[in-house]
PDB file of C-alpha atoms in Angstrom:
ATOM      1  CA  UNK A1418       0.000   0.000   0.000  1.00 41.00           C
ATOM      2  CA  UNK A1419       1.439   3.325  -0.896  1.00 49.00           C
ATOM      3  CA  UNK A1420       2.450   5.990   1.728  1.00 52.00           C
ATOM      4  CA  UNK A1421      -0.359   8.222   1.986  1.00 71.00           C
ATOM      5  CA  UNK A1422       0.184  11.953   3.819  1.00 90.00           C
ATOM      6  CA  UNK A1423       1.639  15.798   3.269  1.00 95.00           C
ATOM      7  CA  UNK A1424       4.855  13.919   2.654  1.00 97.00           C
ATOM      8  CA  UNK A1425       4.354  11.747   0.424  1.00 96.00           C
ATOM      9  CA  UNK A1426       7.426  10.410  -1.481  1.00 94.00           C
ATOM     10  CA  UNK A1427       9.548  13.005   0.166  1.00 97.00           C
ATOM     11  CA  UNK A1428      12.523  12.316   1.616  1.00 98.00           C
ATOM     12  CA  UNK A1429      14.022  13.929   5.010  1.00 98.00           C
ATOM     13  CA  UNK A1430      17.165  14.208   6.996  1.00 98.00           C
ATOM     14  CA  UNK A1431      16.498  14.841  10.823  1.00 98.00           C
ATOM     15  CA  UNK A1432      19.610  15.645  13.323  1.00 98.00           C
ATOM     16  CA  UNK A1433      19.712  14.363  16.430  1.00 98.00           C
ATOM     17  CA  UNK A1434      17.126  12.044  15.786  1.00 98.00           C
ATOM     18  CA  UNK A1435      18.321   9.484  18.679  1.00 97.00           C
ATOM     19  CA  UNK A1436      15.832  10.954  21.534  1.00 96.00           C
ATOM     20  CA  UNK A1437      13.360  13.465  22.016  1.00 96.00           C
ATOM     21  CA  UNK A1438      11.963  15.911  19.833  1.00 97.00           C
ATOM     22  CA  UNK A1439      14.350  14.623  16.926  1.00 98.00           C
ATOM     23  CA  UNK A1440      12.629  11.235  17.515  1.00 98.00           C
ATOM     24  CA  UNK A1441       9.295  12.195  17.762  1.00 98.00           C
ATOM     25  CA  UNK A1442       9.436  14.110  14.570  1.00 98.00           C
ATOM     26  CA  UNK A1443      11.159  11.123  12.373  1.00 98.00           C
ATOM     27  CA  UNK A1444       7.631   9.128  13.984  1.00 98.00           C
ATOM     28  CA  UNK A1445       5.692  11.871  12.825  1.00 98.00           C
ATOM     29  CA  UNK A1446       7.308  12.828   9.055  1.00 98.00           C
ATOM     30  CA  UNK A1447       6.613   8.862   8.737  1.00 97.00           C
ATOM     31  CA  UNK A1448       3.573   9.031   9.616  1.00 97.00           C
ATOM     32  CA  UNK A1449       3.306  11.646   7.052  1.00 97.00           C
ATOM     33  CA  UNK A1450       4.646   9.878   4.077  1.00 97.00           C
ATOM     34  CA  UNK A1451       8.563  10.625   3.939  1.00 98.00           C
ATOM     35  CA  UNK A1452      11.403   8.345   3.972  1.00 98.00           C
ATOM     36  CA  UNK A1453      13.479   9.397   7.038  1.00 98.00           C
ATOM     37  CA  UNK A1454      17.069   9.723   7.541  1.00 98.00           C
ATOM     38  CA  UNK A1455      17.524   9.345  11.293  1.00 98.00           C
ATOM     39  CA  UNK A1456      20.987  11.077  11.885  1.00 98.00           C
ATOM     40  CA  UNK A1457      22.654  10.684  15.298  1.00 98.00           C
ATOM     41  CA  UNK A1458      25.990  10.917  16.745  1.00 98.00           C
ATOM     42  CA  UNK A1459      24.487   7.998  18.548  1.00 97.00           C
ATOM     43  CA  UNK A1460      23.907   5.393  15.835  1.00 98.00           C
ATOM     44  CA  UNK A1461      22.166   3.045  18.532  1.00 98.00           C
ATOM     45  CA  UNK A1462      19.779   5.695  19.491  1.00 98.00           C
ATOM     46  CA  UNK A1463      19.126   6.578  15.827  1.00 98.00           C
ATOM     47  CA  UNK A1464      18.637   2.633  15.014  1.00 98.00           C
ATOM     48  CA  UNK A1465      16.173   2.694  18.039  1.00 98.00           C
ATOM     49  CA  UNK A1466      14.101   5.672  16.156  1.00 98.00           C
ATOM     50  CA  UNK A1467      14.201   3.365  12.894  1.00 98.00           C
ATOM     51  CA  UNK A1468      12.813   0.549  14.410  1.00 96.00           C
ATOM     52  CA  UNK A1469      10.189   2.752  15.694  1.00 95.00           C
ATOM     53  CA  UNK A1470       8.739   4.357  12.756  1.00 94.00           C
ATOM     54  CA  UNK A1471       5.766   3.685  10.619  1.00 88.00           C
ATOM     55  CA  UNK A1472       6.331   2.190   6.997  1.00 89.00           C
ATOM     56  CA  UNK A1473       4.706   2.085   4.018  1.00 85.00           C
ATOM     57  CA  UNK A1474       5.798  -0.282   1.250  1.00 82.00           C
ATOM     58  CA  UNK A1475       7.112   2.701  -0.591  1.00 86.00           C
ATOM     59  CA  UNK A1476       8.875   4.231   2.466  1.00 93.00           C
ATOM     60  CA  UNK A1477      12.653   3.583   3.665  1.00 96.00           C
ATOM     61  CA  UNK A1478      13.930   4.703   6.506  1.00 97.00           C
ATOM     62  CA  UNK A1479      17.544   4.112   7.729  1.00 98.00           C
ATOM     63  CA  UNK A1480      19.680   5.122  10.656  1.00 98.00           C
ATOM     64  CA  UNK A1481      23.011   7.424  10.068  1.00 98.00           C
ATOM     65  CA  UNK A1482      25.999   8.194  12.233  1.00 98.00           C
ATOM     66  CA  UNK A1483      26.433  11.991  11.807  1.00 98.00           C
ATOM     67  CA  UNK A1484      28.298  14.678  14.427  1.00 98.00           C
ATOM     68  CA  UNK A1485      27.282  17.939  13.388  1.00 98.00           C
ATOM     69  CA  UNK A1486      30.148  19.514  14.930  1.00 98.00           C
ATOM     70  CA  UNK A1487      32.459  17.985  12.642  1.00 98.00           C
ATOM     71  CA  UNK A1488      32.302  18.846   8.730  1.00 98.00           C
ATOM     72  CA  UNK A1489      34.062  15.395   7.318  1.00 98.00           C
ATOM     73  CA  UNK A1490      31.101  13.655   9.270  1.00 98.00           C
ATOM     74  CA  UNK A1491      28.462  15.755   7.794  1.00 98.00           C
ATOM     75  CA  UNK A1492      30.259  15.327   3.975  1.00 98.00           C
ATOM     76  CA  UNK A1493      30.188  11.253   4.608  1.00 98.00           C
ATOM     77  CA  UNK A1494      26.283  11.353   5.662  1.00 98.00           C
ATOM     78  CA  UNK A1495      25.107  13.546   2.748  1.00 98.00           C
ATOM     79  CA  UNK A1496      27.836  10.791   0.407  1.00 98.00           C
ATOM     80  CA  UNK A1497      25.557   7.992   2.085  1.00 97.00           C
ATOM     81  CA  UNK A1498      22.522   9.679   1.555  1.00 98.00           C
ATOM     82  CA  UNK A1499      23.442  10.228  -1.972  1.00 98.00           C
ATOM     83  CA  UNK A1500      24.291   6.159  -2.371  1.00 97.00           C
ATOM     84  CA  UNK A1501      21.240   5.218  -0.873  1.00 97.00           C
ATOM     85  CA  UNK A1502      18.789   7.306  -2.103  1.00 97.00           C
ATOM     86  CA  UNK A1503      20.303   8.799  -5.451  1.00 97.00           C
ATOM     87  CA  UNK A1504      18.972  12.108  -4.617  1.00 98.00           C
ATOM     88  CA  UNK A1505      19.456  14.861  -1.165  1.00 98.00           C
ATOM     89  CA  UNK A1506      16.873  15.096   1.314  1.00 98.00           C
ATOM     90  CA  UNK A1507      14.401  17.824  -0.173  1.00 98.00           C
ATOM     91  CA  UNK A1508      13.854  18.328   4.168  1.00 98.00           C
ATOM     92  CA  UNK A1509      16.222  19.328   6.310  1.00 98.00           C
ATOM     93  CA  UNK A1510      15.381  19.314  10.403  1.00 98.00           C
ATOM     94  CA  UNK A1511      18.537  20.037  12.331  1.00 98.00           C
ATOM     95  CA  UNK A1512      17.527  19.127  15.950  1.00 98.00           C
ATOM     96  CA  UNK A1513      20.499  17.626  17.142  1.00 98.00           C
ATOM     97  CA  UNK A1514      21.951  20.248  19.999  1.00 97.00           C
ATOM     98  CA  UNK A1515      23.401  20.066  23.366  1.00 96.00           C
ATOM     99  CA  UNK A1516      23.914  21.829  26.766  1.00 95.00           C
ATOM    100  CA  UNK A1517      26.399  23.237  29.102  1.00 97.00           C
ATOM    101  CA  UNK A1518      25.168  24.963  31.279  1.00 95.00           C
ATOM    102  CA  UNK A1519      26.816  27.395  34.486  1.00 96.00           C
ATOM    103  CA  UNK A1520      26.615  31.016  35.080  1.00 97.00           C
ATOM    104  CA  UNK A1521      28.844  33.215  33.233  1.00 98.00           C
ATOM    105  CA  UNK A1522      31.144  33.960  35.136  1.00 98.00           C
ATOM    106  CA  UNK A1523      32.297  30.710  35.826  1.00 98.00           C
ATOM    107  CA  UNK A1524      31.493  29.308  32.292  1.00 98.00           C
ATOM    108  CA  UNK A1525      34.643  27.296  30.548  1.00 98.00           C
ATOM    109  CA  UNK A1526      35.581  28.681  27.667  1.00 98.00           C
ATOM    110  CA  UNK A1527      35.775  24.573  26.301  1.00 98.00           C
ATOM    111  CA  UNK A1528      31.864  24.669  27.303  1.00 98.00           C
ATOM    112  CA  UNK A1529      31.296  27.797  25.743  1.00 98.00           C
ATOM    113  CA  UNK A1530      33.061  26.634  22.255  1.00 98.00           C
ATOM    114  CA  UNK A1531      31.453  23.247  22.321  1.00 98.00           C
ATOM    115  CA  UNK A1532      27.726  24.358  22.275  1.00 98.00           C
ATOM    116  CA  UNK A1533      28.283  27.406  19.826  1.00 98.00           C
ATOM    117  CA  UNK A1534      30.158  24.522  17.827  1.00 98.00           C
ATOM    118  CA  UNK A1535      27.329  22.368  18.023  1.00 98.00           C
ATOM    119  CA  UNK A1536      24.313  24.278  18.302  1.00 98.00           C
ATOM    120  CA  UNK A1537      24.968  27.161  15.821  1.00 98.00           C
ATOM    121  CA  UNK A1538      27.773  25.909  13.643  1.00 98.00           C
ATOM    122  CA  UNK A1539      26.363  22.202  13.042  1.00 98.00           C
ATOM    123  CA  UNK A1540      23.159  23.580  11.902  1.00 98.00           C
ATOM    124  CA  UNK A1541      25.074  26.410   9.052  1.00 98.00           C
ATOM    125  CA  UNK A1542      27.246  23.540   8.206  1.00 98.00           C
ATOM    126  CA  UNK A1543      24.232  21.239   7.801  1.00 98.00           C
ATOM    127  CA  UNK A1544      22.124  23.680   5.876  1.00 98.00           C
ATOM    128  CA  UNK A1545      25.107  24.912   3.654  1.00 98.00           C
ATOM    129  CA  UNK A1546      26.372  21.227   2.632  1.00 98.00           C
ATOM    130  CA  UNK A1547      22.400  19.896   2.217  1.00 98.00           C
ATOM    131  CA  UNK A1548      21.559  22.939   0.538  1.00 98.00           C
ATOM    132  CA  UNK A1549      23.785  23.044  -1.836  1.00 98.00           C
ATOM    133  CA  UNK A1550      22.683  19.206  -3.257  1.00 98.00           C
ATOM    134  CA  UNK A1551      19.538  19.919  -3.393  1.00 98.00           C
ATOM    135  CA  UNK A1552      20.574  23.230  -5.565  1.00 98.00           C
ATOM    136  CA  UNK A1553      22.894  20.506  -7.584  1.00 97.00           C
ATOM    137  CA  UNK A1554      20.668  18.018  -8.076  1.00 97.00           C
ATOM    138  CA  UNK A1555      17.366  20.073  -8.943  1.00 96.00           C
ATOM    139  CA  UNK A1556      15.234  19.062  -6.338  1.00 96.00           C
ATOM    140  CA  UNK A1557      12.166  20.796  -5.887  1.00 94.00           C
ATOM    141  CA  UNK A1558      10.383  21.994  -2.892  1.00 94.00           C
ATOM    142  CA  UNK A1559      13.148  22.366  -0.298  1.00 98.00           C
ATOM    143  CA  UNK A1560      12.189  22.966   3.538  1.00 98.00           C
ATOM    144  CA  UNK A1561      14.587  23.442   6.121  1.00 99.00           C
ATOM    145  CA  UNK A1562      13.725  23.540   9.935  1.00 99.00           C
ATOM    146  CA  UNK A1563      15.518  24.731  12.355  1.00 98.00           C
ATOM    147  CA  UNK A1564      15.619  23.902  16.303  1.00 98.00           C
ATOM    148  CA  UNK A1565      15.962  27.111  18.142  1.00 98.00           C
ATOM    149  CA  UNK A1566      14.794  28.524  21.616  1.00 96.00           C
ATOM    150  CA  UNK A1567      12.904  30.224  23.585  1.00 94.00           C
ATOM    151  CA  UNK A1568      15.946  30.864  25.369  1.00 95.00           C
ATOM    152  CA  UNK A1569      18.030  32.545  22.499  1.00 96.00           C
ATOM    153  CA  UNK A1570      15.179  35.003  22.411  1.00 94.00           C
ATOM    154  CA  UNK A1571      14.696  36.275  25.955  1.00 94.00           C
ATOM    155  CA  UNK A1572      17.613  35.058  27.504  1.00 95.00           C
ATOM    156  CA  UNK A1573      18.019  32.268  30.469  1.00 92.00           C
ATOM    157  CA  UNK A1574      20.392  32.190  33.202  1.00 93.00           C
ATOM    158  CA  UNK A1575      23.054  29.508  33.158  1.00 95.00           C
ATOM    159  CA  UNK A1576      22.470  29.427  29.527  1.00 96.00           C
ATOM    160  CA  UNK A1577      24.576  32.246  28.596  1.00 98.00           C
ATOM    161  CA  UNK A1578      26.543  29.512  25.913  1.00 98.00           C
ATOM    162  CA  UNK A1579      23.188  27.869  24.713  1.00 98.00           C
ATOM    163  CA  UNK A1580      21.063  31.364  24.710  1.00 98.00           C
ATOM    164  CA  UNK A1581      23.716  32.540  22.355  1.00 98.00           C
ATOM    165  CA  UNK A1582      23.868  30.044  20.311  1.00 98.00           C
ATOM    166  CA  UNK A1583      20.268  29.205  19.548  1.00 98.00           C
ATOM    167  CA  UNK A1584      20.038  33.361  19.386  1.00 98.00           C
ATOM    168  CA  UNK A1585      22.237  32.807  16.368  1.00 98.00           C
ATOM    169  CA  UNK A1586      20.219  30.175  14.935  1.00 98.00           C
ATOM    170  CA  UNK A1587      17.477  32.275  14.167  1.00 98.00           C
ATOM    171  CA  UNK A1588      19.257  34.639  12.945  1.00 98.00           C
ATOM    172  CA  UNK A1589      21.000  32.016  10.447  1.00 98.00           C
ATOM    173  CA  UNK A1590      17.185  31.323   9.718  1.00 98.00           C
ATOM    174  CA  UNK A1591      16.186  34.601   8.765  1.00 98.00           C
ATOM    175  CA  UNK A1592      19.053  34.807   6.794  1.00 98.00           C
ATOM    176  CA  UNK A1593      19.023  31.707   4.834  1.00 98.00           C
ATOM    177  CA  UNK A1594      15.433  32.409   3.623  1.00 98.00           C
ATOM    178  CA  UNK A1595      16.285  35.732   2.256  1.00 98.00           C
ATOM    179  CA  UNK A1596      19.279  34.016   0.347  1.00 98.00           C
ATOM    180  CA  UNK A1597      17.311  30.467  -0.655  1.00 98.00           C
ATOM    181  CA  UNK A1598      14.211  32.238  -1.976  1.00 97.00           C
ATOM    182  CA  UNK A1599      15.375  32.042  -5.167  1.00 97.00           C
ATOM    183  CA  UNK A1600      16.499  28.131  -5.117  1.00 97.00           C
ATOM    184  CA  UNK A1601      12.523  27.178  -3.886  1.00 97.00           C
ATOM    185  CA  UNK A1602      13.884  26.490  -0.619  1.00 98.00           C
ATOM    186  CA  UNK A1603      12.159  27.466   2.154  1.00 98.00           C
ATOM    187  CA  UNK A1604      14.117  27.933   6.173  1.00 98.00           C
ATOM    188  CA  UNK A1605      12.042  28.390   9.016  1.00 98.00           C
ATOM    189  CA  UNK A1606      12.632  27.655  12.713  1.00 98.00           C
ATOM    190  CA  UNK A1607      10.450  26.735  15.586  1.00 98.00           C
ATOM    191  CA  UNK A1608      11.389  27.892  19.404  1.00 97.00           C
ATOM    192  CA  UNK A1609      10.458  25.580  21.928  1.00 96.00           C
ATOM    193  CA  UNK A1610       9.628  26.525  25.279  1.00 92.00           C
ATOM    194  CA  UNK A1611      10.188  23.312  28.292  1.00 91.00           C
ATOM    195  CA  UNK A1612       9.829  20.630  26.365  1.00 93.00           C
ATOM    196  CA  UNK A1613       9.708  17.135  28.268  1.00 91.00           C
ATOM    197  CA  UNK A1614      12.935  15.876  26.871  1.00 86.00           C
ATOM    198  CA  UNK A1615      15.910  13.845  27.971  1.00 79.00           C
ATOM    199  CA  UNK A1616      17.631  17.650  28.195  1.00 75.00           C
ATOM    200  CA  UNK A1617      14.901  18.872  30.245  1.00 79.00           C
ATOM    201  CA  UNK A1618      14.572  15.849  32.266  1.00 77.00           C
ATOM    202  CA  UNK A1619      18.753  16.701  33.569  1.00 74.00           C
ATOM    203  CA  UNK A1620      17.164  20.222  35.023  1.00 77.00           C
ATOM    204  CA  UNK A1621      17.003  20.389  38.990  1.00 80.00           C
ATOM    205  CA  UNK A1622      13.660  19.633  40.338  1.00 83.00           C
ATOM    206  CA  UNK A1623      13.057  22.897  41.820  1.00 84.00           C
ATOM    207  CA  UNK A1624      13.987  24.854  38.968  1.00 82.00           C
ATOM    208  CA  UNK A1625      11.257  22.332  36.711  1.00 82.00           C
ATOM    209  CA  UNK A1626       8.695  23.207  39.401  1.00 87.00           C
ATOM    210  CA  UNK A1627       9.598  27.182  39.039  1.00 87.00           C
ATOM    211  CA  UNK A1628       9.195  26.928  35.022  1.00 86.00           C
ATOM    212  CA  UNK A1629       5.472  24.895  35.349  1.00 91.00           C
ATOM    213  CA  UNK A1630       4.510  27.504  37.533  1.00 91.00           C
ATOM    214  CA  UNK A1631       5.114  30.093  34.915  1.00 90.00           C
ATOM    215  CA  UNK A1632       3.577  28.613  32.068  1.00 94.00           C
ATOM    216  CA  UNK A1633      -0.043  29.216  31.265  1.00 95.00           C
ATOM    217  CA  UNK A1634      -0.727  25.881  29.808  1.00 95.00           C
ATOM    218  CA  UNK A1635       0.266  24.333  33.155  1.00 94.00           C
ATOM    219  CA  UNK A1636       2.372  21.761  31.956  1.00 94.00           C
ATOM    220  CA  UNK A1637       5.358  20.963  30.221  1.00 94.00           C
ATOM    221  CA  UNK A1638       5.595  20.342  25.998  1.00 96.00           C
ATOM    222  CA  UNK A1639       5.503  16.773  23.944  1.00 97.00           C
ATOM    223  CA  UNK A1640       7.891  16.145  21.833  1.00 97.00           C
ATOM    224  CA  UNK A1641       5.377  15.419  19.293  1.00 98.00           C
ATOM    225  CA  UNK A1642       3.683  18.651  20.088  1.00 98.00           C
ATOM    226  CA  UNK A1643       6.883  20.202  18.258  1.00 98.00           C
ATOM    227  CA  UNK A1644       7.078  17.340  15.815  1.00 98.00           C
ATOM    228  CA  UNK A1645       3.342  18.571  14.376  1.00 98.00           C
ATOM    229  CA  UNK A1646       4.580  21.685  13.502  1.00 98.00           C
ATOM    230  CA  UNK A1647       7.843  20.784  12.574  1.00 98.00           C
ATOM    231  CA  UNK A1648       5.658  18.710   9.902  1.00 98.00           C
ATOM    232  CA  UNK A1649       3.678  21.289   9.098  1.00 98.00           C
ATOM    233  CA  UNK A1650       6.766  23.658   8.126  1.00 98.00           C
ATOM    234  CA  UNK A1651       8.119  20.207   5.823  1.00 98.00           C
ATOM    235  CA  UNK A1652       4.584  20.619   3.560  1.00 98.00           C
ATOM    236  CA  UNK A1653       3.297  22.024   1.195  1.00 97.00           C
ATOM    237  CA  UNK A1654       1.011  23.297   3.341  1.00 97.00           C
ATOM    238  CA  UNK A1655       3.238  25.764   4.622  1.00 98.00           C
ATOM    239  CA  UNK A1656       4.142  26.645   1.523  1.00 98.00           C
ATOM    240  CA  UNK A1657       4.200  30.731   1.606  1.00 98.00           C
ATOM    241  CA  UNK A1658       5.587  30.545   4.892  1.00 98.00           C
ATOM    242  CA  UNK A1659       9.291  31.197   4.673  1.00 98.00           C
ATOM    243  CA  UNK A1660      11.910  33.153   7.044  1.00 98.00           C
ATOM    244  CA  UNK A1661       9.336  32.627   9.927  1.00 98.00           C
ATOM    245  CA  UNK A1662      10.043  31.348  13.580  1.00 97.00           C
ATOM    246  CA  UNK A1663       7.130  29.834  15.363  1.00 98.00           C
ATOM    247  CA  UNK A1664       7.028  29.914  19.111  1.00 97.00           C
ATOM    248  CA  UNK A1665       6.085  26.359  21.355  1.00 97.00           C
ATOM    249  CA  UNK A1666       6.021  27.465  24.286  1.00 95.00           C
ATOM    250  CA  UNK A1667       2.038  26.325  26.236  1.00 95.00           C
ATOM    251  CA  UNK A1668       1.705  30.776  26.155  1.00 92.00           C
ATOM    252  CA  UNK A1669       4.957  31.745  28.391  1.00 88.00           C
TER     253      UNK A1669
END
């Protein structure tokens, strides 16, 4: 039976797809119709996503070892991809992102470099090396979706490294779409608030019972509540939307 959904017969690359909201959205982009590249620096986690998606006889999903931080590693994924499938992605989530936090006065430079090189850098060297194939290989109806924050737009202490960095992600977005317009290729970025991740789940308990308190919805996020609009932004129904950052936060 063929894959029936907004995605149908796409195919998509998803960063740090080995646990939380990268995993939820693979589910859901399956779901949808696409073939899913589940990209992990933790090939075991990714092959856990794998087994865990939906198929369709016309679907194929595979797991993929891929640090973002490191450019040789993203050049060998999009080589695979290109042996697999014979074509790039046409989307492009880059959800793979870590943390470090301390205040900043006693933040280590190391910690500071690590998240900037992960967060921020992984996701331009992503976008530039993807971007480019699907420029090269004439593939239509490009959508690119970032994983920013709620804390690169107002800030969060401890987060000084992370703030920045996912600060500069949305300014990468905004960016991109004004230069990709032209390929078809649309960028956009989403900004989760506290999402109930393995990353949130590391927060102290008091400071998780401070942030409930504050948000109107009285309750942390889903990963699949980001995953819907994360497969939203992948469709064509989306389709004039383009440079746009979309705030998950349950109203803070």
């Amino acid at each position: 039976m063929a894959a029936i959904g907004s995605l149908a017969g796409k195919l998509a690359i998803v960063t740090g797809a080995g646990s939380g909201i990268g995993r939820a959205t693979c589910r859901i982009l399956a779901r949808e119709g696409a073939s899913v590249i589940a990209a992990d620096k933790n090939i075991s986690g990714a092959q856990d996503t794998v087994s865990s998606v939906p198929n369709g006889t016309d679907q194929t999903h595979i797991p993929l070892e891929l640090d973002v931080g490191d450019h040789k590693s993203i050049t060998t994924a999009l080589k695979s991809t290109l042996e697999h499938y014979k074509k790039p992605p046409s989307i492009i989530v880059n959800s793979a992102g870590i943390t470090r936090d301390n205040f900043l006065l006693k933040l280590k430079h190391s910690d500071f470099d690590d998240v900037i090189n992960i967060n921020l850098k992984g996701t331009f060297m992503m976008i530039q090396l993807f971007s480019n194939a699907i420029v090269e290989h004439g593939v239509q109806g490009g959508s690119i979706i970032n994983i920013a924050s709620t804390s690169g737009k107002y800030g969060n202490i401890g987060q000084v490294n992370y703030s920045a960095s996912k600060a500069g992600v949305e300014g990468l977005t905004k960016t991109a779409a004004k230069e990709f317009g032209k390929f078809g290729i649309r960028v956009n970025c989403v900004l989760p608030g506290m999402i109930a991740t393995p990353m949130t789940d590391a927060v102290p308990d008091k400071v998780r019972e401070k942030a409930v308190k504050m948000i109107p919805l009285g309750r942390f996020g889903k990963p699949e509540e980001v995953g819907e609009v994360i497969a939203f932004l992948a469709s064509d129904k989306s389709s004039y939307v383009h440079g746009a950052t979309v705030d998950i936060t349950g109203g803070v």
